[in-house]
Coordinates of C-alpha atoms (C1' of nucleotides) in Angstrom, one line a residue:
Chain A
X1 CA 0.0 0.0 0.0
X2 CA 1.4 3.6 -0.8
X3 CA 0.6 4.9 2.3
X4 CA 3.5 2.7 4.1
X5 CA 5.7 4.2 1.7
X6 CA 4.3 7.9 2.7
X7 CA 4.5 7.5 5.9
X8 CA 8.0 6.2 6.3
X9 CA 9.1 9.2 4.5
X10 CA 6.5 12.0 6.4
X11 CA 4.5 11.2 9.7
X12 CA 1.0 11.5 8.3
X13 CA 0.2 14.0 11.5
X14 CA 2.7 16.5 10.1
X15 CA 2.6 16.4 6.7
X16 CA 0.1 17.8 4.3
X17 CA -2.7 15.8 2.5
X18 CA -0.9 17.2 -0.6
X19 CA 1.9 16.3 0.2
X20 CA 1.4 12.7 1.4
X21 CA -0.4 12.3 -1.9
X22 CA 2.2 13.6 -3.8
X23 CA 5.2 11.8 -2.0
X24 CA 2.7 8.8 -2.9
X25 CA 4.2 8.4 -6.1
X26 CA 7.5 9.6 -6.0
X27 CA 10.2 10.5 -3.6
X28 CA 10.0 14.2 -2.7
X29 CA 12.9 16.5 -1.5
X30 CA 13.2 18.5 1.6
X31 CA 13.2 21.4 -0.8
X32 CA 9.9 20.1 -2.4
X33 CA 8.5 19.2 0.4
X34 CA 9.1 22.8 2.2
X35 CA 7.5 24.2 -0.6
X36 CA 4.7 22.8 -1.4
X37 CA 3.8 23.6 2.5
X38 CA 4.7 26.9 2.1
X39 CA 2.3 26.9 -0.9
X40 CA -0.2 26.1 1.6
X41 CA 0.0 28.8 4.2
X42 CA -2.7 31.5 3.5
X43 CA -5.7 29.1 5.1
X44 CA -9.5 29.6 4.8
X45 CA -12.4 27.7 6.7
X46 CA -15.5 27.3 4.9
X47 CA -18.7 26.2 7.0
X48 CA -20.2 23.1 6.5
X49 CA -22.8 23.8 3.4
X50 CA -21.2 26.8 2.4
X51 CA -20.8 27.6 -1.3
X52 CA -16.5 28.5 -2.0
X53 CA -16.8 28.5 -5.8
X54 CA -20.2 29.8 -7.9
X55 CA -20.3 28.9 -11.7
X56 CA -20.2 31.5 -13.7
X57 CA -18.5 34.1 -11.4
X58 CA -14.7 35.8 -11.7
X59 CA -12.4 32.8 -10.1
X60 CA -8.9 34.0 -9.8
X61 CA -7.8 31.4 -7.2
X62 CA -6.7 27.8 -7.0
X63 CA -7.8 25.9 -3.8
X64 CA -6.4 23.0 -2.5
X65 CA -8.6 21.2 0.5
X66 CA -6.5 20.5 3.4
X67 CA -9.0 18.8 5.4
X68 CA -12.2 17.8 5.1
X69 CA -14.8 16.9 2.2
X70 CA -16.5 19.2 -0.8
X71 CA -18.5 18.9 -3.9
X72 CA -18.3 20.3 -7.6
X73 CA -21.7 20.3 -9.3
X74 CA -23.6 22.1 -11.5
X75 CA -27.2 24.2 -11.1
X76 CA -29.9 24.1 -13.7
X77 CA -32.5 26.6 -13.9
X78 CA -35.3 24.2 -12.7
X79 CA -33.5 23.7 -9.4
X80 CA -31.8 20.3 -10.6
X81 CA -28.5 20.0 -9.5
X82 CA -25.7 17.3 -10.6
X83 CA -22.9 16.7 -8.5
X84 CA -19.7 15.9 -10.6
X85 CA -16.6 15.8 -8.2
X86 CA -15.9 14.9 -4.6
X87 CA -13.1 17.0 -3.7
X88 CA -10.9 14.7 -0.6
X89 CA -8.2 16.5 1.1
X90 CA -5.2 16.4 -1.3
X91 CA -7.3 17.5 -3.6
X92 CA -6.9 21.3 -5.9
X93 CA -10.0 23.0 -7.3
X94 CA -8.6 25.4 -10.3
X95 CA -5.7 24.2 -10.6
X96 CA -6.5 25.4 -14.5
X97 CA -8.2 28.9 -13.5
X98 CA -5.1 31.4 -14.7
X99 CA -7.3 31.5 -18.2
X100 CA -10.5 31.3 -17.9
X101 CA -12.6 34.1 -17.2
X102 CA -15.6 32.6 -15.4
X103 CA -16.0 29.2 -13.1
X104 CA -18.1 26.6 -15.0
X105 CA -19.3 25.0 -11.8
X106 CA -20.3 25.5 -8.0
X107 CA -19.0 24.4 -5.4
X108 CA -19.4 23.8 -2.1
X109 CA -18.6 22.2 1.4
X110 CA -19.9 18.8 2.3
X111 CA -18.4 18.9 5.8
X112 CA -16.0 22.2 7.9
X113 CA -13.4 22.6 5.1
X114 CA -9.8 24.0 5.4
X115 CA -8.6 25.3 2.2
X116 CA -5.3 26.6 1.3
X117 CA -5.8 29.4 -0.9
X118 CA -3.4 30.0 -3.8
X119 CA -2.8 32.9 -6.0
X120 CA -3.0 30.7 -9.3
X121 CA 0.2 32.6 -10.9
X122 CA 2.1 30.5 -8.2
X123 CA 0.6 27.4 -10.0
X124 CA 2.6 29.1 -13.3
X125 CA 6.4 29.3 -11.7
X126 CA 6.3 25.6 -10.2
X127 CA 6.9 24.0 -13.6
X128 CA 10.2 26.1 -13.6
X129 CA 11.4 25.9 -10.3
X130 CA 10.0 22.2 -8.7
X131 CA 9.5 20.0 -12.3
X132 CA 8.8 16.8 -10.4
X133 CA 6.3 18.8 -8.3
X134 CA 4.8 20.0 -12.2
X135 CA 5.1 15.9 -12.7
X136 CA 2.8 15.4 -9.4
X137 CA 0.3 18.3 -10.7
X138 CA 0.3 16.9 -13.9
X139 CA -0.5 13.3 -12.7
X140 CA -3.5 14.9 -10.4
X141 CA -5.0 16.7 -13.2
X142 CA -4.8 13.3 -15.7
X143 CA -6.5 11.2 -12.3
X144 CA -9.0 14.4 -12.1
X145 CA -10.2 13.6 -16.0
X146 CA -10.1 9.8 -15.3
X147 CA -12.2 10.0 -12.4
X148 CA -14.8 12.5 -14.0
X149 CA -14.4 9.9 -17.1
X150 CA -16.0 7.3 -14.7
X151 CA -18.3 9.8 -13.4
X152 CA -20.4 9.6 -17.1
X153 CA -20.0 5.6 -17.0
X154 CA -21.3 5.6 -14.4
X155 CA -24.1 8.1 -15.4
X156 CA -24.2 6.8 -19.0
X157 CA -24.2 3.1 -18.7
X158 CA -24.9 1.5 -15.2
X159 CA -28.1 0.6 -13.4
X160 CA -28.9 2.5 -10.3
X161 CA -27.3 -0.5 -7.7
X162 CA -24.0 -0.3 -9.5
X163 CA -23.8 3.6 -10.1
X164 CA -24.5 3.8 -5.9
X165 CA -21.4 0.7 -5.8
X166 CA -19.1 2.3 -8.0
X167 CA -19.3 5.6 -6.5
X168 CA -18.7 4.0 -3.1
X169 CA -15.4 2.0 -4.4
X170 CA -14.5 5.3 -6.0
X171 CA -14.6 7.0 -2.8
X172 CA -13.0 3.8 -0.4
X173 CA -10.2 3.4 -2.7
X174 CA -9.3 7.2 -2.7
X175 CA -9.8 8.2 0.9
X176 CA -7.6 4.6 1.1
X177 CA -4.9 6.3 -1.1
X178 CA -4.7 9.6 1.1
X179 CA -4.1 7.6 4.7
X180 CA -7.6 8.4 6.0
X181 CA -8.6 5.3 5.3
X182 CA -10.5 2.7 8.2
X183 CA -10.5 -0.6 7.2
X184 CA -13.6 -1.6 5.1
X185 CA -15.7 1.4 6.3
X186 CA -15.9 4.6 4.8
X187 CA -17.4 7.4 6.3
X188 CA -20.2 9.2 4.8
X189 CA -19.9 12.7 4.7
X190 CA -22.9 13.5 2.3
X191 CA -26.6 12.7 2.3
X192 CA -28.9 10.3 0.1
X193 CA -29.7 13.6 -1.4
X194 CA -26.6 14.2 -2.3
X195 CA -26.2 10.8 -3.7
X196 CA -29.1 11.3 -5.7
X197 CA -27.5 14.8 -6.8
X198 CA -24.3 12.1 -7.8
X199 CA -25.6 9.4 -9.4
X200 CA -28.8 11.4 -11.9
X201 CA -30.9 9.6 -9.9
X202 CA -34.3 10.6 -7.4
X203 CA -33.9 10.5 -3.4
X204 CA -36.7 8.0 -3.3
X205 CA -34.5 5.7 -6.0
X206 CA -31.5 6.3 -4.1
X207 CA -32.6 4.8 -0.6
X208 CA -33.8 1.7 -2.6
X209 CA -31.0 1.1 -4.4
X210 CA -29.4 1.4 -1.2
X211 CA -31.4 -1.0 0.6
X212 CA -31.0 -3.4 -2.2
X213 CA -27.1 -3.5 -1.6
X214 CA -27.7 -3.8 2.1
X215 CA -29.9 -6.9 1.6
X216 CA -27.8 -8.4 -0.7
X217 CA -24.9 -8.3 2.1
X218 CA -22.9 -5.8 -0.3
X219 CA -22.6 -3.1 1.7
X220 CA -24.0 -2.3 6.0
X221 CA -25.3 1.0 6.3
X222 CA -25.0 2.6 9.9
X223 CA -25.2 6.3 11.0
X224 CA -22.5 8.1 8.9
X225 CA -20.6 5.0 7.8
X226 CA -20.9 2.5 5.2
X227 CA -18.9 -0.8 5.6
X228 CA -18.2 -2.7 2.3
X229 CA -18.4 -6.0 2.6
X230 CA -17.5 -7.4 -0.4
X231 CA -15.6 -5.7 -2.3
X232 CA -14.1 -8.2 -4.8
X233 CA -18.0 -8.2 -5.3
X234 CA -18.5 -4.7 -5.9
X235 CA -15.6 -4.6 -8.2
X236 CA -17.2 -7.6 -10.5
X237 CA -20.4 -6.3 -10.4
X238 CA -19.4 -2.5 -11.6
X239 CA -16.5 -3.1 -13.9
X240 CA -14.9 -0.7 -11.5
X241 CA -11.2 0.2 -12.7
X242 CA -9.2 1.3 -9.3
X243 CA -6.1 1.5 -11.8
X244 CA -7.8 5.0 -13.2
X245 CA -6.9 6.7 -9.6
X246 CA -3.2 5.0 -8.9
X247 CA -1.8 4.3 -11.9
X248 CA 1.5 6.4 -11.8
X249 CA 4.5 5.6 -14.3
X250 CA 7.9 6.1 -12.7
Chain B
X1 CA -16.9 36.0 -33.8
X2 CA -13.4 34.7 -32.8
X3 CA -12.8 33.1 -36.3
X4 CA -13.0 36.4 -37.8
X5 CA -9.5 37.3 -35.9
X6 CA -8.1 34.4 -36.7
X7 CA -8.7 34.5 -40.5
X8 CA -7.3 37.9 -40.4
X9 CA -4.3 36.4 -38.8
X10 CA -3.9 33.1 -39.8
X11 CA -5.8 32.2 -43.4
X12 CA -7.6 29.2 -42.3
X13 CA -6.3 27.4 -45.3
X14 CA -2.6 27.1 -44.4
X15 CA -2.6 27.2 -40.2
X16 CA -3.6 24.0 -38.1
X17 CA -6.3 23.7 -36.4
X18 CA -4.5 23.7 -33.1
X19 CA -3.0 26.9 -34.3
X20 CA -6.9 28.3 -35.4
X21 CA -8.1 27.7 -32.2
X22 CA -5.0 28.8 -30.0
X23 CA -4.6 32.0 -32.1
X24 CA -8.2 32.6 -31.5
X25 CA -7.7 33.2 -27.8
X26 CA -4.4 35.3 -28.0
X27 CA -2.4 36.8 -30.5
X28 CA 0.9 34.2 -31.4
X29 CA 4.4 35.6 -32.5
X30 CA 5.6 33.8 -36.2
X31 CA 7.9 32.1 -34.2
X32 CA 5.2 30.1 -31.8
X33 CA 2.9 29.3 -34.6
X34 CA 6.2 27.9 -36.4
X35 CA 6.8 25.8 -32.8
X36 CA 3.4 24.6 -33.2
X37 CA 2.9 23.6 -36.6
X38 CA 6.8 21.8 -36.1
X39 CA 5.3 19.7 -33.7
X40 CA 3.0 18.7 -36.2
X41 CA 5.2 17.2 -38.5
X42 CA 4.5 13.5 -37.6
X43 CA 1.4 12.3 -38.6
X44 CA -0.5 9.6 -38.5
X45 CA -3.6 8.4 -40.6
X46 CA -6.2 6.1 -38.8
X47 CA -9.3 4.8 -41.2
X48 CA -12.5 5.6 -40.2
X49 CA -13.8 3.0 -37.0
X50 CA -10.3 2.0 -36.4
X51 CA -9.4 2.3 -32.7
X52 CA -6.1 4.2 -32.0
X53 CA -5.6 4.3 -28.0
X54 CA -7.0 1.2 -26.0
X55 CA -8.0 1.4 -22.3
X56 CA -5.3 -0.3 -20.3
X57 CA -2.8 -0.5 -23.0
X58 CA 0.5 1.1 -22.2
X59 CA 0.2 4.7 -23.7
X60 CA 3.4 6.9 -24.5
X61 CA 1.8 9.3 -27.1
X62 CA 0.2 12.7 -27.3
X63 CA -1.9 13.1 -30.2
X64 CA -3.3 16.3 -31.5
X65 CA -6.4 15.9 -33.9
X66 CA -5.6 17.6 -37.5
X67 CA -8.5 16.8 -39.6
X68 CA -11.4 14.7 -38.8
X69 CA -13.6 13.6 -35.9
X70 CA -12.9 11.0 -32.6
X71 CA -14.0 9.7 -29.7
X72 CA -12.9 8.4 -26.1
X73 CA -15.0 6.0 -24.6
X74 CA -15.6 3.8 -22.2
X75 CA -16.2 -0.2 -22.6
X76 CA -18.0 -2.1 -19.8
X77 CA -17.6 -6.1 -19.8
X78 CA -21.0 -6.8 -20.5
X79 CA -20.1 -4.9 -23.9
X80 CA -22.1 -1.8 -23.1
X81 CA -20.0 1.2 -24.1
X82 CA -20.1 5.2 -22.9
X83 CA -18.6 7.7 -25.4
X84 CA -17.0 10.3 -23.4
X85 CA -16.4 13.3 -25.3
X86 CA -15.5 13.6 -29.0
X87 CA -12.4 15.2 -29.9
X88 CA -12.2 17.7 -33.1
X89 CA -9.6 19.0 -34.5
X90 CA -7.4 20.8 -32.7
X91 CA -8.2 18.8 -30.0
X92 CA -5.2 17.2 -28.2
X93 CA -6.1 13.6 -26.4
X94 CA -3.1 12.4 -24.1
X95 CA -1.8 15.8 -22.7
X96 CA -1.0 14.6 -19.4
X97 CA -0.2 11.0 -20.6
X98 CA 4.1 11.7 -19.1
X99 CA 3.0 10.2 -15.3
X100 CA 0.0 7.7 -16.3
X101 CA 1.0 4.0 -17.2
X102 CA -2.2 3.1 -18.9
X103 CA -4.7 4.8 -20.8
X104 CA -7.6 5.2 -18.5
X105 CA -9.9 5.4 -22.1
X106 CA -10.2 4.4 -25.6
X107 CA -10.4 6.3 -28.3
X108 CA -12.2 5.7 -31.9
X109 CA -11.8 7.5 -35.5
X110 CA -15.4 8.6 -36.4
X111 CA -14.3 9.3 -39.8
X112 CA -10.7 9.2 -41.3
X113 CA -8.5 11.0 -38.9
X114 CA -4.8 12.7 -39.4
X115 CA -3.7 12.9 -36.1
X116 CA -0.1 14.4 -35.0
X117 CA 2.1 12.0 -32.9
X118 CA 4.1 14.1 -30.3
X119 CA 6.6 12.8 -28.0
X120 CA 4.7 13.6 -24.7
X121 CA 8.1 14.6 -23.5
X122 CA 8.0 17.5 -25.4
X123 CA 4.7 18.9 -23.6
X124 CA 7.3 19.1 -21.0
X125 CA 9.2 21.4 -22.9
X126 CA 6.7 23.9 -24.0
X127 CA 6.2 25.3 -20.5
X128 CA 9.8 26.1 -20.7
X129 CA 10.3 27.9 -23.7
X130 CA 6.8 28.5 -24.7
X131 CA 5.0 30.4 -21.8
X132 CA 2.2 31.9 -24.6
X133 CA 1.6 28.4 -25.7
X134 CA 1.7 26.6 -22.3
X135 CA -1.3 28.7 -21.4
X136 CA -3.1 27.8 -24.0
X137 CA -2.7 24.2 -23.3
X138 CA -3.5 25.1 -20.5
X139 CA -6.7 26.7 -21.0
X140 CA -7.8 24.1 -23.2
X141 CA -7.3 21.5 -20.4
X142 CA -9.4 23.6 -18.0
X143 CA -11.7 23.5 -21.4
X144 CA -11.8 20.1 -21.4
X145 CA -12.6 20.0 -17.6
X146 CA -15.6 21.7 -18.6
X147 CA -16.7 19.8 -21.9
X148 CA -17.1 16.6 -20.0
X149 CA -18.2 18.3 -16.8
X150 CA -21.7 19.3 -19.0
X151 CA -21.6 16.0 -20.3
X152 CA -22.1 14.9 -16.3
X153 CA -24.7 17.1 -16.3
X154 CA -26.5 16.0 -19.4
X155 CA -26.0 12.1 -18.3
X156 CA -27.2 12.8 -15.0
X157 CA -30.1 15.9 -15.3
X158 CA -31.3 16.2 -18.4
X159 CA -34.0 14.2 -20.2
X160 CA -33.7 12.4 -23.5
X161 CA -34.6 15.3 -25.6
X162 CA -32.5 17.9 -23.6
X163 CA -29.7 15.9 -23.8
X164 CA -29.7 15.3 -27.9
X165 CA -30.3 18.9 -27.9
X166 CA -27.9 19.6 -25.8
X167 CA -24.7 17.8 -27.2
X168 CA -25.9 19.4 -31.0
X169 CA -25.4 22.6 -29.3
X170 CA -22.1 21.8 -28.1
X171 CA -20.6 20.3 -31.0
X172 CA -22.1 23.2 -33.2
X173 CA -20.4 25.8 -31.0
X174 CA -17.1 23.4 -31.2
X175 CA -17.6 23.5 -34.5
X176 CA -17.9 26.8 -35.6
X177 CA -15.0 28.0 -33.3
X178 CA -12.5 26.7 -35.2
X179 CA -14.1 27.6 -38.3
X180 CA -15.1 24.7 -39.5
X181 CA -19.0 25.9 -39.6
X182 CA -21.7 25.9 -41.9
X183 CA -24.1 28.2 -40.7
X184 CA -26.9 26.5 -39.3
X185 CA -26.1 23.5 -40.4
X186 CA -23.8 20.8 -38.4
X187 CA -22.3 17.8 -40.3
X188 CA -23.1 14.5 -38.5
X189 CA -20.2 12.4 -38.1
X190 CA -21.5 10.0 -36.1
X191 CA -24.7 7.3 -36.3
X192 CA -27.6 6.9 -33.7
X193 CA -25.8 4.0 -32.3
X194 CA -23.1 6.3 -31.4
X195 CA -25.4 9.1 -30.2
X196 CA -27.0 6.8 -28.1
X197 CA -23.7 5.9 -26.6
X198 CA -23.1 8.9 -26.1
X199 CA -26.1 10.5 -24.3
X200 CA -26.7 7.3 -21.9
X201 CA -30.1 6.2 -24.3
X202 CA -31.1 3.0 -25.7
X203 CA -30.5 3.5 -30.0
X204 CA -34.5 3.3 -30.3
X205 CA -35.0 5.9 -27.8
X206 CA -33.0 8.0 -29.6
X207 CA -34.1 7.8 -32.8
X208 CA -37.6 9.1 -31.2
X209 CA -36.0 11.6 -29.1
X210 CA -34.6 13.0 -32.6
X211 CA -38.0 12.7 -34.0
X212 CA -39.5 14.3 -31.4
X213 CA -37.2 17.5 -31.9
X214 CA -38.0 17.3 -35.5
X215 CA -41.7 17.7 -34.9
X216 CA -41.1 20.4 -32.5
X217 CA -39.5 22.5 -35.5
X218 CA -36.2 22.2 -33.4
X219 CA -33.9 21.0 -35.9
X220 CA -34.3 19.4 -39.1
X221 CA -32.4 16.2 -40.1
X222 CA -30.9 15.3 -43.5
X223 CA -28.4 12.4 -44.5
X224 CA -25.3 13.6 -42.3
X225 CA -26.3 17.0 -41.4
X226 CA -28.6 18.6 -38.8
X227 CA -29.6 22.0 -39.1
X228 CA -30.8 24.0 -35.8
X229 CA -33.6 25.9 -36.6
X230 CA -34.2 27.8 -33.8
X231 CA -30.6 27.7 -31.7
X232 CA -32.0 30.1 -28.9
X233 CA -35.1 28.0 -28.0
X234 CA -32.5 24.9 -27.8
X235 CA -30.2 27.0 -25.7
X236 CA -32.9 28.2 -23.1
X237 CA -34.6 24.4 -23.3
X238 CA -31.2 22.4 -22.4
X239 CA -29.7 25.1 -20.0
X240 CA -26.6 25.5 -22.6
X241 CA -24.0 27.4 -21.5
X242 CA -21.6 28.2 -24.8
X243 CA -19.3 30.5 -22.0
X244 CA -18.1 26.8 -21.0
X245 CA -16.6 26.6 -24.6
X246 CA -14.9 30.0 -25.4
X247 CA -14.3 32.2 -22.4
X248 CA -10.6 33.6 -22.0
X249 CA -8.8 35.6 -19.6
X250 CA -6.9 38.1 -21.3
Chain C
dC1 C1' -42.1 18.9 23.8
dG2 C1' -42.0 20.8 19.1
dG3 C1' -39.6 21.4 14.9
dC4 C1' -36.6 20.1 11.5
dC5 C1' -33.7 17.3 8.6
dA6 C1' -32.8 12.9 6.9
dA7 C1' -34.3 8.4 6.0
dT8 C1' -37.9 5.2 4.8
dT9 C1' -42.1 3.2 2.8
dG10 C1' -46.4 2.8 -0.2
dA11 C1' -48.8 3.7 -4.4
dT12 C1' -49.1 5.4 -8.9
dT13 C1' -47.2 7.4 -13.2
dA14 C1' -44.0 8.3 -16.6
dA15 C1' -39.7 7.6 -19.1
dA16 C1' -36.9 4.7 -21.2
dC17 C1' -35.6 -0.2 -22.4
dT18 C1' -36.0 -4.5 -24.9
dC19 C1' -37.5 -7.4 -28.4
dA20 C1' -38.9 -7.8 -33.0
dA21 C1' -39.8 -6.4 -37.5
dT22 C1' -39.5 -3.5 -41.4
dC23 C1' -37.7 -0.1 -44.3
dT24 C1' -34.2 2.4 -47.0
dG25 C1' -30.1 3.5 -49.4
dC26 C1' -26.0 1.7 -51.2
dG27 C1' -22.4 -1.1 -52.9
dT28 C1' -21.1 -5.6 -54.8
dG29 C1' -21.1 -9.7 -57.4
dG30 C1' -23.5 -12.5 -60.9
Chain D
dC1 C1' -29.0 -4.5 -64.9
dC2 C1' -30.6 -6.8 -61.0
dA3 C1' -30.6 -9.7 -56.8
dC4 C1' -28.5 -9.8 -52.6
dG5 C1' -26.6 -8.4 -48.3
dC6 C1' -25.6 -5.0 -45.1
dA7 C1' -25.6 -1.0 -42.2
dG8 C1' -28.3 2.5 -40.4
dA9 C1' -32.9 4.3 -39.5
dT10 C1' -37.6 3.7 -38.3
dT11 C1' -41.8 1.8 -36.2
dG12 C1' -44.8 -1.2 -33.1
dA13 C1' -45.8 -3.6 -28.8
dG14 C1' -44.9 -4.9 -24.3
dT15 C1' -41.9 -4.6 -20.1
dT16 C1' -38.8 -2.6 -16.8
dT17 C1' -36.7 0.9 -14.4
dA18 C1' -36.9 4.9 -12.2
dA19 C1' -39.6 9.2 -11.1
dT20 C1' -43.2 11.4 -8.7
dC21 C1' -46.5 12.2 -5.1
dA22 C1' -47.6 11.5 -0.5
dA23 C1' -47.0 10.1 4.1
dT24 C1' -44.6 8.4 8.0
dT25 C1' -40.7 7.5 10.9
dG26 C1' -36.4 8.4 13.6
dG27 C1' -32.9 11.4 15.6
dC28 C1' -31.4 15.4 17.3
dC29 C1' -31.3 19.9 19.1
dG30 C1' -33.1 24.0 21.2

DNA sequence: CGGCCAATTGATTAAACTCAATCTGCGTGG
DNA sequence: CCACGCAGATTGAGTTTAATCAATTGGCCG
């Protein structure tokens, strides 16, 4: 597991969710490491619910969530609203923002949020000064298109029980990959609404297909948990690929 | 219109479509355009349905899209498949290929294709020497971000009709911004089985969503073209937003 | 205790799927 | 020149999945 290798290098307590991600795939300097912390020193705490990001608006910032869990979705003007990104710690929002003039989507915070709030020209002078850092941004945004690429398979081509069980490997496998990880349970940080909002489907829809996992002994469903309890299961039954969030070439 | 600037920079004629659509968003010196057509000298012809990247398979290539249309997809085991975006030219597929081990899609010639085969290593390159150019890559990647982000949305919000209606709009807009328009009209590279594929329907369903436009006075369909007779009523019935396509910070 | 948010359940309706033909245009071989 | 085959488009009929409408329940907090 990656996360050995991490944490032999940087004690998860002191070191960045960026930066254990990043030193996930390859070995980091001191130098690296000093400034991708650095990079993350102007903080900001968003409420639980609050909106950070609004489509459409003038973004001139690149976030990276430090701790805590968000969403990226889109509004449409009957009220509908798709979900079409968890954002984990580790994770940057705008990483791309230095040339566009508007957001295209929302986004908002699924539980108290800790971003690190980056003046996006930084993003610019890292691919002269830190190129394997450039390599690890470059990696993130490749998993970022991989992961929304699943997002439409999922959307597109699978049945309600599989869409709620390949989101749910989706997000095991990467809270897994950042050391927050708890054995086979993953902790649930949005509601069946916003699974609905995830997966194009209705709230109503969503519980069943839910309850339909549970009584197939897929999954066990408790407060703000979900324990999977099969996942070689899971896997099979979604055609889930976890290659398309660790795949790294050295 | 933005292909106004470029014609009166670049005759469409003798630039790239990469070049087209870059020089669209800023103005670029002789010698970038002469960078960017240089890295066009390899190419590569792939016949109409022929597969050129394979999901899994080892993928060392960047390939920029010179005449022709293409899509990434998606293949479950059960044989079901979800198209992901199409790619036109100018389009670059494999722009953050340097760190990934495997191709996390496939990716299809719709109709004969010239593609440019670049030594991803050399994307590395550009951000060096090239500043003007690596924003522009880098703006299309945030471009991208938002192509398949509405394609979320249309999977996951939108109802059979909105979405057909909705993916015409985009690919007329894509269209038409790098000058390959023809007024109202939008050439129809792909078949209903591929539309279908695309937009999460059965082919049947699709065929009468089409239909249904028709009767509306919504579009009107010929062999391989589709004309949009009333683009603004499409626009406020799908929630199309063409800012997702063209905005650029100066 | 009351109010609110999230989850759950029942009943009905609507959207989309599947299966099965049929049709149409087009190229190819006899 | 025509019969044949094939791919793509179209139509009909019946079924399934998921949406909608409408309560009801269970926790939790003030």
């Amino acid at each position: 597991m990656q996360t050995g290798i991490v944490a032999s290098i940087q004690p998860a307590e002191t070191a960045s969710a960026l930066v254990r991600k990043l030193g996930a795939l390859c070995l980091l300097s001191e130098e690296e490491i000093a400034y991708l912390e650095g990079l993350q020193n102007n903080t900001l705490s968003v409420d639980k619910g609050r909106d950070f990001i609004e489509e459409n608006a003038d973004l001139r910032t690149t976030f990276i969530v430090m701790e805590g869990w968000a969403i990226r979705y889109g509004l449409l003007s009957n009220g509908r609203r798709q979900i079409l990104s968890y954002a984990l710690p580790g994770d940057i929002l705008g990483l791309h923002v230095n040339f566009r003039a508007a957001a295209t989507y929302s986004a908002s915070a699924l539980t108290p949020l800790t971003l690190a709030v980056v003046d996006p020209r930084r993003v610019l002078e890292i691919s002269q000064k830190y190129p394997i850092i450039a390599a690890g941004l470059s990696w993130c945004t490749a998993r970022e298109f991989a992961i929304l690429g699943d997002q439409a398979v999922r959307l597109g081509r699978l049945s309600a029980q599989q869409r709620l069980a390949h989101l749910l490997l989706e997000l095991w496998h990467r809270v897994e990959l950042i050391g927050n990880g708890a054995g086979d349970w993953l902790e649930m940080h949005m509601t069946q609404a916003d699974l609905a909002d995830t997966l194009g489907l209705s709230l109503v829809h969503t519980n069943r297909s839910l309850s339909a996992l549970r009584r197939q002994g897929l999954i066990t469903v408790h407060k703000d948990h979900v324990r999977l309890d099969d996942i070689d299961a899971l896997i099979e039954m979604t055609d889930f690929n976890p290659k398309h969030l660790s795949e790294f070439r050295v």
